[in-house]
Coordinates of C-alpha atoms in Angstrom, one line a residue:
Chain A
X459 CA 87.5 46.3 -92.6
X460 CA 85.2 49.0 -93.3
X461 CA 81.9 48.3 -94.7
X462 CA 81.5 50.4 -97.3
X463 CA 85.1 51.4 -99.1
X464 CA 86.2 53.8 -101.7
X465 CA 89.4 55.1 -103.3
X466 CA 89.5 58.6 -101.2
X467 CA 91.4 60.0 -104.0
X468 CA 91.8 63.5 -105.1
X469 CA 91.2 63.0 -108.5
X470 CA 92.0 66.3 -110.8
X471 CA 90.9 65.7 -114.3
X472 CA 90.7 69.2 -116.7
X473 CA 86.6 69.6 -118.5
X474 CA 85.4 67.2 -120.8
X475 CA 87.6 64.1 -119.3
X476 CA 86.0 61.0 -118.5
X477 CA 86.8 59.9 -115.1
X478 CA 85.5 56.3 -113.3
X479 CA 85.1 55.7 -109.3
X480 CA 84.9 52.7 -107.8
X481 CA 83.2 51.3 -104.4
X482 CA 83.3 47.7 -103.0
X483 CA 81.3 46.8 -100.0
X484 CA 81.7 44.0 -97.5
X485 CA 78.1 42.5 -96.5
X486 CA 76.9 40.2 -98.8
X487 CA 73.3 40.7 -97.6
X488 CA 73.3 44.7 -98.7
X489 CA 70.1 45.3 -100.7
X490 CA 70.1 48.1 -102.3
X491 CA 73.3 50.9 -103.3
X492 CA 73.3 54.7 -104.4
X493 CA 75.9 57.7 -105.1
X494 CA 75.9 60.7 -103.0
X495 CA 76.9 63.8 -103.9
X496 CA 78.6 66.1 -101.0
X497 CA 79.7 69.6 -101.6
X498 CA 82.2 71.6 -99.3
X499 CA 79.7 71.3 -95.7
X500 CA 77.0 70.8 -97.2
X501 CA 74.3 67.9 -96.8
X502 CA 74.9 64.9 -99.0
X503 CA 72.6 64.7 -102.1
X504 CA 71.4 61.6 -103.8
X505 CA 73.0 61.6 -107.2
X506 CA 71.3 58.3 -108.9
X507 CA 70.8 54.6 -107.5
X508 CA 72.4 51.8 -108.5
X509 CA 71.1 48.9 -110.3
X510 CA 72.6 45.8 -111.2
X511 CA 71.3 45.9 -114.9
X512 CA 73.7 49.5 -115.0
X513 CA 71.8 52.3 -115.4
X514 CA 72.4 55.7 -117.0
X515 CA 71.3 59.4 -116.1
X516 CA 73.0 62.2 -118.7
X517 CA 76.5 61.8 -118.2
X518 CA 76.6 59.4 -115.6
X519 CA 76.5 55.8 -115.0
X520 CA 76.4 53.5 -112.4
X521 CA 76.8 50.2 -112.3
X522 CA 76.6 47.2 -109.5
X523 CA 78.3 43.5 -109.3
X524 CA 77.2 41.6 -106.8
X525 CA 79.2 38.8 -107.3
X526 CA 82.4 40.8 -107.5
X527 CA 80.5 43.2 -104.3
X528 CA 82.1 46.0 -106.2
X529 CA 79.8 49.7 -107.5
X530 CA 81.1 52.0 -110.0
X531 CA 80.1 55.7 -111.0
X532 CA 81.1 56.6 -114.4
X533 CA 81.1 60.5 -115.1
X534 CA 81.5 61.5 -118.8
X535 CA 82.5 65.2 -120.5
X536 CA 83.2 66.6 -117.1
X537 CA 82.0 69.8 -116.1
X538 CA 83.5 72.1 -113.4
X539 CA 80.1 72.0 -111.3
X540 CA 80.9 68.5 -110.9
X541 CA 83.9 69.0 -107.9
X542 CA 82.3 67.3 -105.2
X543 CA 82.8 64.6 -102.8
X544 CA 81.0 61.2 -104.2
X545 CA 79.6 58.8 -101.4
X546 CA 79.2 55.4 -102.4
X547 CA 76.3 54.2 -100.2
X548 CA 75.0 50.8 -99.1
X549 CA 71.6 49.6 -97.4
X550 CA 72.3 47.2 -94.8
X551 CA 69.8 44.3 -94.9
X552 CA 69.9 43.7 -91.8
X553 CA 68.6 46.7 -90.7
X554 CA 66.2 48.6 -93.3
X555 CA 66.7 52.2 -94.0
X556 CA 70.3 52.4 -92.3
X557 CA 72.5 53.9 -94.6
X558 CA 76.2 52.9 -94.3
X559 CA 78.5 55.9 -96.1
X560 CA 81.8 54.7 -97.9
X561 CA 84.5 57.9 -96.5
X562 CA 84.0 59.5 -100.2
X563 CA 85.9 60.3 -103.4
X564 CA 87.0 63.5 -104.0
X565 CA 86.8 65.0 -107.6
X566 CA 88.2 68.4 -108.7
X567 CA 87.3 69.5 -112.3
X568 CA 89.4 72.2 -113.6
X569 CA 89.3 74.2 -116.6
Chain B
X1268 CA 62.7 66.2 -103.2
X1269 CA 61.3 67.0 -99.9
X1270 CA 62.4 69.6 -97.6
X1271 CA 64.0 69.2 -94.4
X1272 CA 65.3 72.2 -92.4
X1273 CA 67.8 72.0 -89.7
X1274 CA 68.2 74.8 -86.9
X1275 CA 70.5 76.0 -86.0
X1276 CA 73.5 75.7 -88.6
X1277 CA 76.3 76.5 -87.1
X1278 CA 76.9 76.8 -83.3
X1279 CA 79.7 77.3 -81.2
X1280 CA 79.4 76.8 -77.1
X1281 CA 82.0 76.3 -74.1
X1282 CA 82.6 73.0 -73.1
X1283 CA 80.5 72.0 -70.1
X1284 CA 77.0 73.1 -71.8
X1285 CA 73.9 71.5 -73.7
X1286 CA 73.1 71.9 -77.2
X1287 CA 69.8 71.0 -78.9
X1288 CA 69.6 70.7 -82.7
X1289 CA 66.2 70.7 -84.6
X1290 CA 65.5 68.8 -87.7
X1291 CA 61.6 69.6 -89.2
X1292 CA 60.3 67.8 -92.3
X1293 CA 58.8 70.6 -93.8
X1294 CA 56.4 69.2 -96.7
X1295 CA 55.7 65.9 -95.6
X1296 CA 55.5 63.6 -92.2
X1297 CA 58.6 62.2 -91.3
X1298 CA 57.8 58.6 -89.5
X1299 CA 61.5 58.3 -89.7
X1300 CA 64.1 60.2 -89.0
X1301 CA 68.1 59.6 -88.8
X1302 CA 71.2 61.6 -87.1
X1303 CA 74.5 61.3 -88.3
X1304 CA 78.1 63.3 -87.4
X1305 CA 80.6 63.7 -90.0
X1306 CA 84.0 64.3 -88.9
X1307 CA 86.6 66.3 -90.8
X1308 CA 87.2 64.6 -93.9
X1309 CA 85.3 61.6 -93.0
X1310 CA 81.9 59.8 -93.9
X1311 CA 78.9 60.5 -92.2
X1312 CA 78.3 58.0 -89.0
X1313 CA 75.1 57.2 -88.4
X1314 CA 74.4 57.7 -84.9
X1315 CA 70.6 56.6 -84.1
X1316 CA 67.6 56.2 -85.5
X1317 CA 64.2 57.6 -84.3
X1318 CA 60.6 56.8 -84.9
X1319 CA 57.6 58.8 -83.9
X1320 CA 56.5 58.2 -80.8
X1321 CA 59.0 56.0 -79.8
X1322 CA 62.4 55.4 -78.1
X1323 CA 65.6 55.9 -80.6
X1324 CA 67.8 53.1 -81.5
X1325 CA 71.4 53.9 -81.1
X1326 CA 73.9 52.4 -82.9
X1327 CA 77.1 51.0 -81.2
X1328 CA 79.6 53.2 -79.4
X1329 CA 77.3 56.0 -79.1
X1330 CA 76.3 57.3 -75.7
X1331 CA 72.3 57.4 -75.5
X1332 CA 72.8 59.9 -72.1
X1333 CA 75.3 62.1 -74.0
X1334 CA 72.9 62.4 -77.0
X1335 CA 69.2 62.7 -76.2
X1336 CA 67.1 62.2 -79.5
X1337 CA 63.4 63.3 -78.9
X1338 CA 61.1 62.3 -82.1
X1339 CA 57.8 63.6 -80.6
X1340 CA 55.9 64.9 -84.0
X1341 CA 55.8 63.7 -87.5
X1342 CA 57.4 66.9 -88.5
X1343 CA 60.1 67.0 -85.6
X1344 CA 63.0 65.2 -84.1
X1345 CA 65.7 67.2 -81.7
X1346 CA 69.2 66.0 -80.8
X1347 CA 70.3 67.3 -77.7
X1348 CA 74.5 67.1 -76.9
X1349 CA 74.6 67.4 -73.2
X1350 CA 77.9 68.6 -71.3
X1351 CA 79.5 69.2 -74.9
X1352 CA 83.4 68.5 -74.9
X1353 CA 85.6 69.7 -77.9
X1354 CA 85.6 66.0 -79.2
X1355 CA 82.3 66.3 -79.9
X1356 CA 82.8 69.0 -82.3
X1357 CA 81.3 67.9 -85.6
X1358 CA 78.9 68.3 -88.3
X1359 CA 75.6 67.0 -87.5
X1360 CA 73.3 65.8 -90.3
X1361 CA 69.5 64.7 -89.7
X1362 CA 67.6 62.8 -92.8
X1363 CA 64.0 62.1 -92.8
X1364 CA 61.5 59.8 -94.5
X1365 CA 58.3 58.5 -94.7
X1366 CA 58.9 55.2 -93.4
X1367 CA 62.5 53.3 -93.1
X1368 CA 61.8 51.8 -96.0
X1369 CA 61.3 55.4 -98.4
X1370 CA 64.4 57.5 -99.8
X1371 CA 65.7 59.8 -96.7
X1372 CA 66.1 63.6 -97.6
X1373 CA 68.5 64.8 -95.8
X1374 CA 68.7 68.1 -93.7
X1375 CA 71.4 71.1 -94.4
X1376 CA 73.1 70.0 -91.2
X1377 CA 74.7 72.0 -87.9
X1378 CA 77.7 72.4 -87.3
X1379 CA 79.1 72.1 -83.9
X1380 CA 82.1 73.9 -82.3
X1381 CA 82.4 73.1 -78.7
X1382 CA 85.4 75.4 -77.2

């Protein structure tokens, strides 16, 4: 079982649609989560981090249950600059600052 | 964020010879830095991590002959893919922070075609 998993997707939702993602992750003793953002070969770019209070920036939201081991991204009013591959991404706490990469959702937004 | 560059970003070579890649933290000093490959529609891997000064740690299943990671500056860590095979053909991706423990800022990564 991978460590880090996420719906792969596509998703294809039209502008302004509301559109959820979700990510669960398989060691218990992961500290601390964030969403990545990954264009077409490009670098990944952090997006937000993930609290388990939820926590908002704009139009998206993130949200963490550790009991459930399960992350969600929330993006709201969808614009087109926001096709992108979304990384769901763990810290192991085992070993800090190692970055474990779910394989990525893939969103399409078109007009 | 900071800046990381990554040189060079694309590169194509016949199987057989040695590539080195170069990741620089440009605006601040990088005690750590991180190399991952990212296969076609895949995640990024992580494949080692590298601390100034010292020896890389590699993580399992990666060769640490086949992939020689020198971190000998705050500012610089190379990846060297010796005798390159077409399986190794990949995207590349270095990060860099402060310390393991600090948000890595991740480089624009190389891409590898070995023919």
């Amino acid at each position: 079982r991978k460590e880090v998993e996420q719906d792969p997707g596509p998703f294809n939702v039209p502008e302004g649609a509301t559109v959820a993602f979700n990510c669960t992750y398989s060691n218990s003793a992961s500290q601390s989560f964030f969403w990545y953002r990954q264009d077409c070969r490009k670098e990944p770019k952090l997006l937000m981090s993930v609290y388990s209070s939820g926590n908002e920036d704009g139009r998206f939201t993130a949200q963490l249950n550790r009991a459930s081991q399960y992350i969600s991204l929330l993006i709201r009013d969808s614009k087109l600059s926001d096709s992108a591959t979304y990384l769901c991404v763990a810290i192991s706490g085992t070993s800090y600052g190692k970055l474990t990469f779910g394989q990525g959702t893939i969103l399409t937004v078109h007009p | 964020g900071a800046v990381v560059s990554q040189h060079p970003s694309r590169v194509i070579c016949k199987s057989g010879t040695s590539v080195k890649i170069e990741c620089r933290s440009l605006d601040f000093q990088a005690t750590t830095m991180f190399w991952y490959r990212q296969f076609p529609k895949q995640s990024l891997m992580l494949m080692a991590t590298s601390n100034e000064g010292s020896k890389a740690t590699y993580e399992q299943g990666v060769e640490k002959d086949k992939f020689l990671i020198n971190h000998a500056s705050l500012t610089l860590s190379t990846l060297t893919v010796t005798s390159a095979h077409p399986e190794d053909s990949s995207f590349y991706i270095c990060s860099a922070s402060a310390s393991s423990y600090n948000e890595q800022f991740f480089g624009p990564g190389t891409r590898l075609t070995v023919l």
